[in-house]
Structures are given as C-alpha cells and as structure tokens.
Amino acid sequence: MTFTHDTEASLQAAVELVNSASDPATLSTPDQLTEFLERWEYTGRHDGTMRELEEVQDLRPRLRELLTADRDHAVTLVNTMLAGAHAVPQLSRHGRHDWHVHAVSGTEPLAVRMIVETAMAMVDVIRADEMSRLGVCADDTCDGIVLDLSRNRSRRFCSTTCGNRNAVAAYRARQAEQH
C-alpha cells in the first residue's frame, strides 16, 4: 500500500468523481450518488436531493484542477480548500476502519466533506512527493484522470476501456505493418 486506506479511498473517489463528467457522463441521479457514497464508504450527512447532487457535480472542475496541478500549485489549492471549510483535523474511528483523519464534522454538507477529504488526501501525496501518481489518461481521445497506485507506476489509462482501445489499435497497426 502506497498510502493509508483513507488517503487511497479519498483519491480514488475523487478520480471517479472527476471522471464521471466525461462522456458518457455518470453520477447524474441522486440514486447514483448514493451508490457512489456507499462504494467509497462515505459517512455522515447525505440528503439524497438533486441540490446535493448538483453541489457534488460542481466539485468536479475544482478537483480536476487539484488532481492535475503541479506540486506547488496543489499546495495552494489544498490550503485554500481546507481554510475555506474551516477544517480542523481530528482522529475518527467508525465501521470497519481503525483511526483515520476527518477534518470536518459529518453534519457538514456532502460537497464540503468531499472537498476536504480530497484535500486531506492530497496533503499526504504532496508530503510524500508522489504527485507523479496522478495524471491524465494516455489515450489521445480521453481526458480522464489516472491514479496510479501500482508498485511499478505503470498505469497509463483511466479505465480498461481506454487501455483496451489502445491495445487493439496497437495490434491493428502491427498487423498492417506485416501486410
């Protein structure tokens, strides 16, 4: 494991949220948001309304900027996000997870908690000088975010769809060269 569980989960959730804006767009109903929250084990307040969904969707450009920023700019963005939410890191233990950090109350709006959890995860990424773990999909037709948690840092595509499309294209190019 490169990072702690809560850091990895927050980063993976942020990447999925940002990539949900790509065509075909996902995370477009309150029910899909509920499924997203359950998949990433978000705790605390969840209103299940369209307004809450829209607030979460509105995070995508800010999170994209953070996840694709260089290290120094990411520091500025993280500090701004944490200060704007009046974040006060505290240790918390719930469910099947041992002590980890929450920086805002579970009663805060979901969008606030999501931005703070992502910012807190990025604190670990920045401190470990691991910004290279984040990037943009290597598929020329895709602008999805890639989070590479592999040991050998070999992940290049945001999804198996993009990876498969490029593998097929490379195979066809090799076949065409042989004929």
Tab-separated table of C-alpha atoms in Angstrom:
chain	number	residue	atom	x	y	z
A	1	MET	CA	0.000	0.000	0.000
A	2	THR	CA	1.422	3.366	-1.029
A	3	PHE	CA	-0.788	5.469	1.248
A	4	THR	CA	-3.106	4.821	4.171
A	5	HIS	CA	-6.535	3.377	3.410
A	6	ASP	CA	-8.390	6.658	3.881
A	7	THR	CA	-5.964	8.534	1.631
A	8	GLU	CA	-6.245	5.945	-1.147
A	9	ALA	CA	-10.040	5.789	-0.858
A	10	SER	CA	-10.361	9.582	-0.960
A	11	LEU	CA	-8.103	9.814	-4.005
A	12	GLN	CA	-9.927	7.000	-5.820
A	13	ALA	CA	-13.295	8.569	-5.054
A	14	ALA	CA	-12.092	11.979	-6.268
A	15	VAL	CA	-10.773	10.477	-9.515
A	16	GLU	CA	-14.059	8.643	-10.091
A	17	LEU	CA	-15.997	11.834	-9.360
A	18	VAL	CA	-13.914	13.904	-11.792
A	19	ASN	CA	-14.098	11.209	-14.469
A	20	SER	CA	-17.874	10.988	-14.045
A	21	ALA	CA	-18.107	14.203	-16.069
A	22	SER	CA	-16.576	12.516	-19.137
A	23	ASP	CA	-18.771	11.269	-21.946
A	24	PRO	CA	-20.831	9.280	-21.258
A	25	ALA	CA	-21.497	11.204	-18.070
A	26	THR	CA	-22.263	9.194	-14.976
A	27	LEU	CA	-23.260	10.240	-11.483
A	28	SER	CA	-26.300	12.025	-12.835
A	29	THR	CA	-29.024	10.985	-10.369
A	30	PRO	CA	-29.347	11.099	-6.578
A	31	ASP	CA	-29.523	7.285	-6.586
A	32	GLN	CA	-26.191	7.078	-8.441
A	33	LEU	CA	-24.714	9.460	-5.873
A	34	THR	CA	-25.974	7.204	-3.083
A	35	GLU	CA	-24.317	4.199	-4.769
A	36	PHE	CA	-21.092	6.217	-5.137
A	37	LEU	CA	-21.134	7.124	-1.439
A	38	GLU	CA	-21.736	3.523	-0.425
A	39	ARG	CA	-18.970	2.247	-2.723
A	40	TRP	CA	-16.453	4.673	-1.206
A	41	GLU	CA	-17.846	4.298	2.322
A	42	TYR	CA	-18.640	7.957	2.924
A	43	THR	CA	-20.147	8.536	6.329
A	44	GLY	CA	-22.151	11.430	7.684
A	45	ARG	CA	-24.918	13.552	6.290
A	46	HIS	CA	-26.409	12.608	2.935
A	47	ASP	CA	-29.565	14.451	1.885
A	48	GLY	CA	-30.230	12.492	-1.322
A	49	THR	CA	-31.529	15.570	-3.124
A	50	MET	CA	-30.906	16.976	-6.595
A	51	ARG	CA	-29.367	20.052	-4.981
A	52	GLU	CA	-26.842	17.892	-3.138
A	53	LEU	CA	-26.054	16.031	-6.372
A	54	GLU	CA	-25.520	19.331	-8.206
A	55	GLU	CA	-23.220	20.581	-5.424
A	56	VAL	CA	-21.154	17.398	-5.745
A	57	GLN	CA	-21.088	17.658	-9.548
A	58	ASP	CA	-19.913	21.267	-9.198
A	59	LEU	CA	-16.806	19.983	-7.370
A	60	ARG	CA	-15.514	18.224	-10.469
A	61	PRO	CA	-13.646	21.186	-12.051
A	62	ARG	CA	-12.011	22.120	-8.724
A	63	LEU	CA	-10.960	18.541	-8.090
A	64	ARG	CA	-9.691	18.153	-11.668
A	65	GLU	CA	-7.544	21.242	-11.197
A	66	LEU	CA	-6.192	19.849	-7.917
A	67	LEU	CA	-5.515	16.352	-9.249
A	68	THR	CA	-3.670	17.656	-12.322
A	69	ALA	CA	-1.805	20.508	-10.636
A	70	ASP	CA	1.938	20.618	-10.168
A	71	ARG	CA	3.060	20.198	-6.584
A	72	ASP	CA	3.403	23.878	-5.661
A	73	HIS	CA	0.044	24.828	-7.151
A	74	ALA	CA	-1.550	21.810	-5.429
A	75	VAL	CA	-0.287	23.183	-2.092
A	76	THR	CA	-2.038	26.490	-2.744
A	77	LEU	CA	-5.259	24.734	-3.748
A	78	VAL	CA	-5.195	22.386	-0.729
A	79	ASN	CA	-4.577	25.241	1.698
A	80	THR	CA	-7.414	27.254	0.160
A	81	MET	CA	-9.821	24.295	0.285
A	82	LEU	CA	-9.011	23.464	3.903
A	83	ALA	CA	-9.178	27.092	5.062
A	84	GLY	CA	-12.464	27.659	3.209
A	85	ALA	CA	-14.055	24.744	5.043
A	86	HIS	CA	-12.558	25.730	8.430
A	87	ALA	CA	-11.052	22.248	8.562
A	88	VAL	CA	-9.875	21.017	11.945
A	89	PRO	CA	-8.305	17.569	11.550
A	90	GLN	CA	-9.390	15.042	14.154
A	91	LEU	CA	-8.938	11.325	14.516
A	92	SER	CA	-12.061	9.241	13.962
A	93	ARG	CA	-12.866	5.550	14.071
A	94	HIS	CA	-16.038	4.041	12.649
A	95	GLY	CA	-17.267	0.971	10.858
A	96	ARG	CA	-14.510	-1.434	9.948
A	97	HIS	CA	-11.821	1.251	9.759
A	98	ASP	CA	-9.393	1.998	12.554
A	99	TRP	CA	-8.236	5.512	13.424
A	100	HIS	CA	-8.074	7.875	10.482
A	101	VAL	CA	-8.474	11.608	9.924
A	102	HIS	CA	-11.657	13.574	9.333
A	103	ALA	CA	-11.267	17.318	9.140
A	104	VAL	CA	-14.885	18.480	9.215
A	105	SER	CA	-17.956	17.271	11.017
A	106	GLY	CA	-20.139	14.576	9.478
A	107	THR	CA	-23.014	17.054	9.676
A	108	GLU	CA	-21.394	19.365	7.113
A	109	PRO	CA	-22.849	19.262	3.578
A	110	LEU	CA	-21.565	16.380	1.482
A	111	ALA	CA	-19.744	18.616	-1.021
A	112	VAL	CA	-17.818	20.272	1.818
A	113	ARG	CA	-16.817	16.904	3.267
A	114	MET	CA	-15.765	15.602	-0.150
A	115	ILE	CA	-13.566	18.585	-0.968
A	116	VAL	CA	-11.942	18.441	2.470
A	117	GLU	CA	-11.357	14.677	2.334
A	118	THR	CA	-9.726	15.052	-1.074
A	119	ALA	CA	-7.613	17.971	0.142
A	120	MET	CA	-6.512	15.951	3.185
A	121	ALA	CA	-5.554	13.038	0.934
A	122	MET	CA	-3.558	15.402	-1.243
A	123	VAL	CA	-1.661	16.550	1.863
A	124	ASP	CA	-0.246	13.019	2.053
A	125	VAL	CA	0.512	12.952	-1.683
A	126	ILE	CA	2.284	16.304	-1.549
A	127	ARG	CA	4.265	15.494	1.615
A	128	ALA	CA	5.411	12.180	0.113
A	129	ASP	CA	6.303	13.964	-3.158
A	130	GLU	CA	4.118	11.480	-5.049
A	131	MET	CA	2.359	13.864	-7.460
A	132	SER	CA	3.523	11.623	-10.318
A	133	ARG	CA	0.911	9.119	-9.127
A	134	LEU	CA	-1.707	11.398	-10.712
A	135	GLY	CA	-2.010	12.203	-14.389
A	136	VAL	CA	-4.210	12.358	-17.456
A	137	CYS	CA	-5.162	9.271	-19.461
A	138	ALA	CA	-2.647	8.321	-22.173
A	139	ASP	CA	-5.489	7.766	-24.671
A	140	ASP	CA	-5.385	10.707	-27.097
A	141	THR	CA	-9.201	10.815	-27.201
A	142	CYS	CA	-9.674	10.872	-23.408
A	143	ASP	CA	-9.012	13.441	-20.721
A	144	GLY	CA	-9.811	11.166	-17.749
A	145	ILE	CA	-7.723	11.335	-14.604
A	146	VAL	CA	-5.438	8.396	-13.778
A	147	LEU	CA	-4.461	7.471	-10.230
A	148	ASP	CA	-1.541	5.067	-10.324
A	149	LEU	CA	-1.209	3.175	-7.055
A	150	SER	CA	0.770	0.349	-8.665
A	151	ARG	CA	4.185	-0.571	-7.327
A	152	ASN	CA	5.910	-0.087	-10.667
A	153	ARG	CA	3.987	3.069	-11.622
A	154	SER	CA	2.820	1.522	-14.872
A	155	ARG	CA	-0.807	2.646	-15.044
A	156	ARG	CA	-1.340	4.864	-18.092
A	157	PHE	CA	-5.067	4.705	-18.788
A	158	CYS	CA	-8.054	5.843	-16.745
A	159	SER	CA	-10.060	2.703	-17.483
A	160	THR	CA	-9.872	-0.706	-19.070
A	161	THR	CA	-11.915	0.730	-21.938
A	162	CYS	CA	-9.158	3.194	-22.828
A	163	GLY	CA	-6.444	0.584	-22.266
A	164	ASN	CA	-8.217	-1.961	-24.458
A	165	ARG	CA	-8.902	0.588	-27.203
A	166	ASN	CA	-5.192	1.427	-27.350
A	167	ALA	CA	-4.127	-2.225	-27.232
A	168	VAL	CA	-6.444	-3.031	-30.160
A	169	ALA	CA	-5.166	-0.023	-32.117
A	170	ALA	CA	-1.553	-1.061	-31.497
A	171	TYR	CA	-2.344	-4.653	-32.547
A	172	ARG	CA	-4.026	-3.470	-35.753
A	173	ALA	CA	-1.083	-1.193	-36.537
A	174	ARG	CA	1.340	-4.094	-36.115
A	175	GLN	CA	-0.847	-6.293	-38.326
A	176	ALA	CA	-0.997	-3.604	-41.013
A	177	GLU	CA	2.804	-3.297	-40.990
A	178	GLN	CA	3.160	-7.035	-41.574
A	179	HIS	CA	0.943	-6.973	-44.671
